[in-house]
Amino acid sequence: MISLQFLSLLMITLLAYHLDAQRHDEIEANALLKWKSTLNNQSQSLLNSWGTNTIVGNPCNNWIGIGCDKSGRVSQLNLSYNGIIGTLHDFDFSALPHLHRLDLYSNSLYGTIPSTIANLSKLKYLDLSENDFSGNIPGPFGLLKNLQFLYLYKNHFIGPIPQQIGLMRSLVEVKFFFNNFTGSIPSSIVNLTNIRGIYLHGNQFSGPVPQEIGLMNSLVEVNFFDNNFIGSIPANLGNLTNIEFLSLAKNQLSGHIPPELGKLKSLLDLRLFMNNLNGHVPLEFDNLTHLQVLTLSVNSLTGHMPQNVCLGGILRNLSLHTNNFVGNVPKSLKNCTTLYTLLMYGNQITGNVSEEFGVYPDLFYIDTSNNSLYGEVTADWAVSRNLAGLLMSRNNLSGTIPSKFGDLSQLLVLDLSSNEITGIFPQNLTNLPLLFELKLSDNKLVGKIPIEIGNLLELRRFTIGGNALNGSIPGEIGACTKLQYLNLSKNALNGNIPVEIGQLKSLENLDLSWNMLSGEVQQELGELQTIETMNLSHNFLSGSIPSSFQHCVSLQSIDISYNQLEGPLPNIRAFQNASFNDLRNNKGLCGNIAGLNNCAPVISIDDGNKRRGKRMLLLVTFSVLGSIFILIVVICLFLIWRSRKRNVVEANERVHQTKDLFTVWSFDGKMAYENIIEATEDFDSRHCIGTGGSGSVYKAELSDGRVLAIKKLHASDDGLDNILKSFTNEIKALTEIRHRNIVKLYGFCSHARHSFLVYEYLEGGSVASILGNDEKAMEFEWMKRVNVVEGVAGALSYMHHDVSPHIIHRDISSKNVLLDCELQVAHVSDFGTARLLKEDSSHWTSFAGTFGYAAPELAFTMQVNEKCDVYSFGVLALEVIMGKHPGDFISSMLSSSSSSLLPSTSSTPPSLISIGNGILLKDVLDQRLPLPTSDIVATQVVFIAKLALECIHQSPQFRPDIQQVSVQLSKEKAPLSDLLSFITLDQLSNFE
Ligand SMILES: *[C@@H]1O[C@H](CO)[C@@H](O)[C@H](O)[C@H]1NC(C)=O
Ligand SMILES: *[C@@H]1O[C@H](CO)[C@@H](O)[C@H](O)[C@H]1NC(C)=O
């Protein structure tokens, strides 16, 4: 009796539970579908598997991006990398109470974060990074008590971090970097007792670095770089016994460095540069034996440099420049064999260089300029075989320049100027194949300039003024055709100015003043087309100024005083603007300058007319510029109006939720076919936006406002239809690929008359078309180019490694990489279809790829693998930074290296050192853009060049995986200032 009652109760309970579960399914499904319906149409079509409002399924039933727990409740929503466009405003978070992971990383979501997100009380992982979110962080966020990972980086958030963050006690990692957050850090963070990493760099946080940080003992990494923090560094940071990375750099911190930081035994990387810190570096820093990186540069620090900074023997980068340090070079540097960069210029350091420094096999760059160092520069520095920069100017160094320096085959910059160096100019220095800048001025060098100077083919800047050199200037210097800056002044050089100086076609500044040069000024000197300043004063030059100077229009300043010159001055700006002091004390110069005699008058009757003509030209130029400006304004207004209009269209679509055409396309082409025929007016050429080997591309604007790119395949090919059909499954799989950097393939139509593939339409056009147009290329600035290369690497990495089966593109080229209208986000097109498209035209030959992008081994083998894509990526990446296809560049590198076209069989990669021949990276970059102004972007460009060169290695086995490339590109790098202006291609392989 009792058991019967019990049984029926149990059954009722079970039934109720079942019904309940079913109801939850529906609530969850409805909430998700409701949100989906607010997204734009393309995003909705990505979520096809979610069903529609009419057929509500179960989210746990293969809905894309949805994960469920054992009890059948939605616990995960992962839509990262989907290019989803929409907001979270209509997301009913309360319907998904079991969600513990919400990952929307790298989409195009915008608007604010609704405070209802706080309903996700079980949430452990929230990633909204790399979207276009804006507004404040809502206070109720604090209710997310179980949240461990909170990632909001790379959005447009503003306002302060709410005090309620202290309630999120489970937080382990907070990444808020690269937003526009303001305000001070709330004290409540002290309650985040599990936190390991706080990343706030690249915002506008202000106020003091809170004391509370020092109480958060669990912290391992703290990055406050590039904010507006003020006040002093809290002493209690010394309690962070687990901290490994601490950056407070580029803020406005003042006061002393607290000695307590010396207690941070685990610290690997400490960055305090670019603040207003003063006082001494505490002696307690001697205890920081795990340091690999220490940067204290650009402050007002005094006293001794930290003496034992390399006591742990693992220091790589030490940067102490631009402070007021006195005393000696850090003691521990003597045996610091791991040293890679050392920057200590701009202090008052004393000491004997030959005793204070040791031998550094890994050293890449050292700058001790502008201190009070003395002693001899020894041959020990020649042990650093990878040394690219040795800068010790403005000290009191003595001794001679070791001829061993001729072994520094990687040396780019040697600056020993303003010291007390004696002896001769060692001929071995002319063996340095990459030498770019050689500064030896203001020393006590004697002897002649060796004729071998002409071997320095890469030399850009050569200054050896202010020494006691004698003899004549060797004509061989004319072989240094890249020279831009030549200063031989204040020596005792005699003889004529060699005519070969007139061959220095890049020369901008020439200073030969204060020597004993004699003879006439040669005609050739006036043929320097790029010369800007020329100083020939204080010599014994005679004769008249050659007429060739009339063409020296780039010349801005000239000084020919104290010579024996005579005759009329050339009629160019530099002479017209010259002062008497620049011309005085000659034999008989004449011209229209106060202090000089007028020459015999030659008055032109046309003078007045000419001047009027000029004024007219000016007026015309201004009015043309004016109308161009107005035209641009009108176009902008039109574009704004159009985008508003489009928003209205989208809003309307949200209301009348139209049936999604795309869902059926892969299976039944009929409806789509008709829509497309209508939109393209039966493939009328007016809608054609490009043609290629495999077909033509049309732009189709559907009646509902959607825009698509239609790749119509050549209809003549009878076999094509069958080919496409036989690939139905593959194409269907490709339509399911969703990645921010891959052009979405919606499906294909195969029809007796026309066959075509249907793609997402991108307004920016292809990289090839942008680089081919000067105006667009200039709009395609460095930051954007960096983003695009990163995007392509990301797309390839995803297809090669993250999807199963892996997909090889086979035809990466600048025509296949399309951009959005802001030229920021790369979209790789024809992924996986390249094979079908290529094969149809050449009837199944195995060669894939575009000429100029195809890996060399394809000429010998039939093997198409990931490494072929890596090669093409390398070519593309070079093209993006060089602004044109690097074909000539690659072949010149090949011809100058010994590496063969055939895949190598040796097991060690032939080094890149043999190729490139000292070409400066900055000289091969797209010259239409000025060099990047930001060190961070410049460093990224250097990395792209380095990785691209590795990717185009002739032997596939030495090319990196695209995944490694992608990871390398997205890593945060320590920018080396001005690196881009001197690094050569050869040097890139040594660069870390
Ligand atoms: C931050 O604000 C400035 C000025 O309004 C703006 O130029 C910049 O793009 C913003 N940064 C982000 C990441 O939104
Ligand atoms: C930290 O948490 C405790 C206990 O909930 C609370 O009393 C205190 O006010 C919190 N501290 C701060 C600074 O918010």
XYZ file of C-alpha atoms in Angstrom, residues 167-638:
472
model
C 32.885 40.924 -5.295
C 34.111 38.640 -8.082
C 36.235 36.681 -5.706
C 36.982 33.802 -8.015
C 38.767 35.968 -10.584
C 42.070 34.504 -11.755
C 42.868 36.622 -14.772
C 41.644 40.052 -15.873
C 42.609 41.394 -19.313
C 41.334 44.918 -19.973
C 44.200 46.162 -22.162
C 43.841 48.357 -25.262
C 40.597 50.080 -24.381
C 39.874 53.593 -23.227
C 39.241 52.895 -19.563
C 39.725 55.811 -17.192
C 39.541 56.472 -13.488
C 41.496 54.939 -10.674
C 41.721 51.297 -9.718
C 39.095 50.509 -7.088
C 40.412 49.508 -3.692
C 38.003 46.578 -3.642
C 40.359 44.561 -5.845
C 42.082 43.626 -2.627
C 39.369 41.037 -2.172
C 40.419 39.206 -5.362
C 42.488 36.691 -3.493
C 42.849 34.205 -6.349
C 44.020 36.594 -9.006
C 47.159 35.746 -10.959
C 47.235 38.232 -13.810
C 46.015 41.826 -14.245
C 46.572 43.400 -17.659
C 45.490 47.029 -17.900
C 48.072 48.364 -20.394
C 47.151 50.783 -23.133
C 44.316 52.581 -21.321
C 43.964 55.914 -19.563
C 43.752 54.777 -15.988
C 44.781 57.480 -13.560
C 45.308 58.079 -9.879
C 47.867 56.229 -7.823
C 48.884 52.608 -8.197
C 46.690 51.300 -5.383
C 48.316 50.079 -2.175
C 45.929 47.163 -2.314
C 47.860 45.570 -5.188
C 50.601 44.840 -2.695
C 48.228 42.723 -0.660
C 47.336 40.484 -3.585
C 49.916 37.840 -3.005
C 48.593 35.524 -5.694
C 49.665 37.900 -8.484
C 52.117 36.567 -11.071
C 51.818 39.146 -13.844
C 50.860 42.819 -13.595
C 50.949 45.077 -16.631
C 50.065 48.753 -16.120
C 52.178 49.964 -19.092
C 51.041 53.123 -20.884
C 48.448 54.665 -18.585
C 48.350 57.880 -16.568
C 49.166 56.569 -13.119
C 50.672 59.150 -10.780
C 52.259 59.155 -7.336
C 54.919 56.805 -6.116
C 55.373 53.074 -6.428
C 53.764 51.517 -3.346
C 56.358 49.911 -1.097
C 54.159 46.993 -0.308
C 54.484 45.684 -3.874
C 57.479 44.031 -2.247
C 55.068 41.518 -0.752
C 54.198 40.031 -4.126
C 56.323 36.987 -3.617
C 54.993 35.204 -6.700
C 55.303 38.026 -9.179
C 57.254 37.324 -12.361
C 56.310 40.210 -14.656
C 55.757 43.761 -13.429
C 55.429 46.700 -15.773
C 54.584 50.200 -14.563
C 56.346 51.738 -17.561
C 55.150 54.827 -19.457
C 53.149 56.432 -16.680
C 53.786 59.513 -14.580
C 55.121 57.834 -11.475
C 57.469 59.868 -9.317
C 59.503 59.505 -6.155
C 61.960 56.762 -5.315
C 61.948 53.128 -6.270
C 61.001 51.412 -3.007
C 63.745 49.114 -1.658
C 61.040 46.564 -0.958
C 60.959 45.651 -4.660
C 64.251 43.919 -3.966
C 62.261 41.263 -2.148
C 60.594 40.105 -5.360
C 62.653 36.965 -5.699
C 60.606 35.493 -8.558
C 60.779 38.580 -10.728
C 61.892 37.840 -14.306
C 60.957 41.067 -15.998
C 60.716 44.509 -14.369
C 59.846 47.545 -16.479
C 59.744 51.026 -14.975
C 60.927 53.067 -17.980
C 59.412 56.398 -19.022
C 58.299 57.720 -15.646
C 59.595 60.507 -13.443
C 61.338 58.317 -10.886
C 64.273 59.804 -9.009
C 66.711 58.857 -6.265
C 68.855 55.755 -6.150
C 68.165 52.266 -7.369
C 67.895 50.448 -4.053
C 70.785 48.203 -3.075
C 68.190 45.534 -2.441
C 67.972 45.062 -6.218
C 71.040 42.866 -5.754
C 68.628 40.158 -4.678
C 66.765 40.091 -7.977
C 68.743 37.184 -9.299
C 66.134 35.858 -11.698
C 65.963 38.991 -13.790
C 66.083 38.580 -17.544
C 64.827 42.037 -18.385
C 65.277 45.262 -16.436
C 64.306 48.603 -17.951
C 64.658 51.750 -15.861
C 65.416 54.127 -18.747
C 64.033 57.631 -19.249
C 63.621 58.621 -15.591
C 65.653 60.907 -13.331
C 67.440 58.236 -11.360
C 70.750 59.091 -9.708
C 73.471 57.310 -7.813
C 74.906 54.014 -8.974
C 73.454 51.709 -11.540
C 72.246 48.454 -9.967
C 75.567 46.688 -9.504
C 74.526 43.067 -9.293
C 71.819 43.011 -11.838
C 73.290 40.000 -13.618
C 74.153 38.058 -10.505
C 71.729 35.337 -11.518
C 73.587 35.014 -14.795
C 70.497 35.131 -17.025
C 70.114 38.825 -17.809
C 69.235 39.491 -21.480
C 68.088 43.072 -21.760
C 69.255 45.903 -19.556
C 68.062 49.369 -20.295
C 69.209 52.215 -18.028
C 69.660 55.032 -20.524
C 68.606 58.663 -20.110
C 68.910 58.984 -16.334
C 71.450 60.710 -14.119
C 73.380 57.674 -12.985
C 76.933 58.188 -11.748
C 79.686 55.821 -10.677
C 80.692 52.662 -12.451
C 79.285 50.202 -14.897
C 77.387 47.466 -13.024
C 79.965 45.039 -11.618
C 78.059 41.929 -12.542
C 78.045 42.819 -16.229
C 81.649 41.720 -16.499
C 80.681 38.046 -16.507
C 77.186 38.443 -17.901
C 77.593 36.166 -20.908
C 73.862 36.100 -21.651
C 73.675 39.823 -22.372
C 71.770 40.631 -25.570
C 71.047 44.358 -25.407
C 72.586 46.969 -23.136
C 71.398 50.554 -23.320
C 73.010 52.938 -20.847
C 73.577 56.078 -22.897
C 72.896 59.502 -21.448
C 74.223 59.132 -17.885
C 77.430 60.123 -16.100
C 79.012 56.712 -15.782
C 82.769 56.462 -15.382
C 85.124 53.544 -15.481
C 87.594 51.838 -17.736
C 85.774 50.070 -20.551
C 88.465 47.474 -21.005
C 88.102 46.445 -17.370
C 84.425 46.918 -16.626
C 83.049 44.983 -19.549
C 83.647 41.351 -20.384
C 83.072 39.168 -23.390
C 79.516 38.747 -24.669
C 78.941 36.065 -27.282
C 75.212 36.885 -27.714
C 75.441 40.659 -27.697
C 73.292 42.289 -30.365
C 73.331 45.966 -29.469
C 75.189 48.109 -26.976
C 74.942 51.850 -26.545
C 77.039 53.486 -23.814
C 77.221 56.868 -25.527
C 77.281 60.107 -23.637
C 78.929 59.021 -20.388
C 82.415 59.446 -18.943
C 83.914 56.084 -19.763
C 87.618 55.848 -20.489
C 90.222 53.236 -21.370
C 90.796 51.387 -24.588
C 88.285 49.837 -26.901
C 89.694 46.335 -27.081
C 89.365 43.545 -29.594
C 87.197 41.694 -27.026
C 84.123 43.252 -28.594
C 84.869 41.355 -31.772
C 83.889 38.150 -29.931
C 80.249 39.244 -30.168
C 79.746 37.781 -33.609
C 76.149 38.952 -33.920
C 76.843 42.505 -32.864
C 74.757 44.911 -34.922
C 75.403 48.114 -33.027
C 78.414 49.294 -31.044
C 77.827 52.862 -29.915
C 80.231 54.502 -27.456
C 80.354 58.089 -28.627
C 80.906 61.059 -26.336
C 83.082 59.373 -23.717
C 86.825 59.636 -23.101
C 87.880 56.426 -24.795
C 91.464 56.130 -25.937
C 93.657 53.646 -27.783
C 93.260 52.618 -31.377
C 90.401 51.011 -33.260
C 91.143 47.274 -33.141
C 91.583 45.875 -36.615
C 89.765 42.767 -35.298
C 86.589 44.830 -35.673
C 86.806 43.836 -39.307
C 85.474 40.424 -38.164
C 82.157 41.850 -36.974
C 80.399 40.761 -40.111
C 76.973 41.733 -38.772
C 77.916 45.214 -37.671
C 75.569 47.917 -38.876
C 76.456 50.860 -36.696
C 79.846 51.769 -35.295
C 79.887 55.050 -33.436
C 83.045 55.982 -31.551
C 82.802 59.700 -32.243
C 83.834 62.356 -29.711
C 86.446 60.344 -27.854
C 90.250 60.407 -27.703
C 90.912 57.592 -30.119
C 94.292 57.645 -31.830
C 96.021 55.771 -34.609
C 94.871 55.258 -38.134
C 91.638 54.281 -39.767
C 92.093 50.487 -39.822
C 91.766 49.136 -43.301
C 89.954 46.064 -41.910
C 86.944 48.182 -41.127
C 86.320 48.303 -44.841
C 85.626 44.543 -44.706
C 82.341 45.074 -42.885
C 79.799 44.113 -45.512
C 76.745 45.562 -43.814
C 78.170 48.694 -42.255
C 75.588 51.385 -42.508
C 76.753 54.081 -40.184
C 80.389 54.795 -39.344
C 80.981 57.686 -37.006
C 84.541 58.423 -35.964
C 84.478 62.213 -35.849
C 86.137 64.282 -33.140
C 88.938 61.899 -32.228
C 92.676 61.987 -32.837
C 92.917 59.773 -35.867
C 95.848 60.312 -38.202
C 96.925 59.031 -41.591
C 94.910 58.744 -44.756
C 91.421 57.630 -45.579
C 92.131 54.208 -47.129
C 91.169 53.740 -50.747
C 89.344 50.542 -49.660
C 86.651 52.804 -48.238
C 84.951 52.091 -51.547
C 84.246 48.530 -50.334
C 81.638 49.810 -47.900
C 78.795 49.554 -50.335
C 76.109 49.832 -47.676
C 77.461 52.921 -45.994
C 74.836 55.631 -45.484
C 76.481 57.914 -42.963
C 80.201 58.457 -42.665
C 81.592 61.105 -40.339
C 85.259 61.377 -39.586
C 85.440 65.151 -39.173
C 87.540 66.727 -36.442
C 90.545 64.409 -36.648
C 94.034 64.920 -38.028
C 93.746 63.042 -41.289
C 95.927 64.061 -44.180
C 96.403 63.096 -47.792
C 93.732 63.475 -50.387
C 90.152 62.287 -50.412
C 90.237 58.954 -52.270
C 88.108 58.977 -55.401
C 87.082 55.419 -54.481
C 84.589 56.919 -52.068
C 82.425 57.378 -55.137
C 81.683 53.612 -54.939
C 79.759 54.141 -51.689
C 76.739 55.067 -53.731
C 74.312 54.864 -50.854
C 76.052 57.578 -48.839
C 73.651 60.202 -47.615
C 75.783 61.975 -45.072
C 79.486 62.620 -45.518
C 81.477 64.719 -43.093
C 85.247 64.949 -43.566
C 85.558 68.447 -42.126
C 88.243 69.754 -39.775
C 91.100 67.559 -40.946
C 94.151 68.350 -42.994
C 92.957 66.823 -46.242
C 94.513 68.294 -49.348
C 94.327 68.006 -53.109
C 91.227 68.415 -55.220
C 87.699 67.458 -54.324
C 87.469 64.210 -56.302
C 84.960 64.272 -59.150
C 83.659 60.925 -57.874
C 81.882 62.705 -55.039
C 79.540 63.883 -57.753
C 78.588 60.225 -58.273
C 77.092 59.925 -54.791
C 73.572 60.050 -56.053
C 71.967 59.743 -52.617
C 74.116 62.362 -50.915
C 72.135 64.840 -48.848
C 74.747 66.429 -46.595
C 78.336 67.120 -47.527
C 80.791 68.819 -45.193
C 84.384 69.233 -46.381
C 85.036 72.470 -44.505
C 88.230 73.366 -42.615
C 90.626 71.320 -44.718
C 93.323 72.266 -47.206
C 91.460 71.343 -50.355
C 92.485 73.240 -53.427
C 91.774 73.461 -57.131
C 88.460 74.237 -58.743
C 85.030 73.157 -57.637
C 84.233 70.462 -60.178
C 81.279 70.574 -62.487
C 80.199 67.158 -61.099
C 79.610 68.527 -57.615
C 76.746 70.560 -58.966
C 75.121 67.431 -60.312
C 74.164 66.033 -56.917
C 70.415 65.818 -57.317
C 69.528 65.145 -53.689
C 72.027 67.376 -51.920
C 70.546 69.595 -49.205
C 73.468 71.104 -47.349
C 76.991 71.652 -48.586
C 79.835 73.188 -46.647
C 83.103 73.796 -48.515
C 84.251 76.708 -46.378
C 87.757 77.267 -45.046
C 89.688 75.612 -47.873
C 91.759 76.906 -50.763
C 89.260 76.361 -53.533
C 89.587 78.661 -56.511
C 87.936 79.469 -59.813
C 84.248 80.077 -60.297
C 81.238 78.099 -59.197
C 80.343 75.739 -62.055
C 77.157 76.352 -63.991
C 75.936 72.844 -63.109
C 74.894 74.282 -59.746
C 71.947 75.921 -61.524
C 70.313 72.480 -61.437
C 71.063 71.822 -57.761
C 67.511 72.709 -56.797
C 67.345 70.520 -53.702
C 70.218 72.465 -52.126
C 68.987 74.448 -49.173
C 72.112 75.706 -47.526
C 75.593 76.420 -48.809
C 78.740 77.707 -47.178
C 81.703 78.537 -49.422
C 83.284 81.226 -47.251
C 87.036 81.549 -46.814
C 88.168 80.241 -50.194
C 89.554 81.862 -53.347
C 86.372 81.682 -55.382
C 85.225 84.285 -57.879
C 82.520 85.015 -60.410
C 78.715 85.061 -60.226
C 76.605 83.039 -57.814
C 74.279 80.448 -59.359
C 70.687 81.547 -59.461
C 69.231 78.950 -57.085
C 67.487 79.200 -53.761
C 70.441 78.133 -51.625
C 72.573 81.007 -52.931
C 69.720 83.479 -52.960
C 69.066 82.757 -49.295
C 72.729 82.624 -48.325
C 73.982 85.211 -45.881
C 77.141 87.189 -46.357
C 78.859 84.985 -43.792
C 78.332 81.960 -46.013
C 80.088 83.691 -48.913
C 82.601 86.055 -47.345
C 86.331 86.093 -47.731
C 86.573 84.902 -51.274
C 88.442 86.374 -54.156
C 85.682 87.955 -56.152
C 82.198 86.551 -55.871
C 79.397 88.703 -57.181
C 75.652 88.633 -56.847
C 72.643 90.294 -55.343
C 73.627 89.781 -51.704
C 74.458 92.521 -49.241
C 78.225 92.718 -48.934
C 78.929 91.336 -52.414
C 79.370 93.341 -55.588
C 76.661 93.163 -58.181
C 77.638 91.230 -61.276
C 77.322 92.846 -64.729
C 73.563 93.461 -65.008
C 71.495 91.122 -67.179
C 67.845 92.151 -66.794
C 65.193 89.985 -68.318
C 62.164 91.718 -69.824
C 59.963 88.732 -69.075
C 60.533 88.956 -65.360
C 57.226 90.592 -64.499
C 55.247 88.256 -66.712
C 56.871 85.240 -65.170
C 55.921 86.338 -61.723
C 52.306 86.883 -62.733
C 52.311 83.474 -64.355
C 53.444 81.930 -61.127
C 50.680 83.641 -59.219
C 48.113 82.319 -61.689
C 49.488 78.822 -61.313
C 49.188 79.142 -57.563
C 45.578 80.272 -57.812
C 44.702 77.438 -60.170
C 46.405 74.908 -57.901
C 44.497 76.161 -54.899
C 41.165 76.129 -56.622
C 41.763 72.595 -57.943
C 42.767 71.437 -54.485
C 39.719 73.206 -53.107
C 37.333 71.408 -55.411
C 38.976 68.066 -54.678
C 38.471 68.784 -51.003
C 34.807 69.621 -51.519
C 34.387 66.493 -53.600
C 35.865 64.382 -50.789
C 33.513 65.989 -48.280
C 30.561 65.244 -50.528
C 31.645 61.627 -50.965
C 32.073 61.226 -47.215
C 28.648 62.669 -46.550
C 27.200 60.323 -49.142
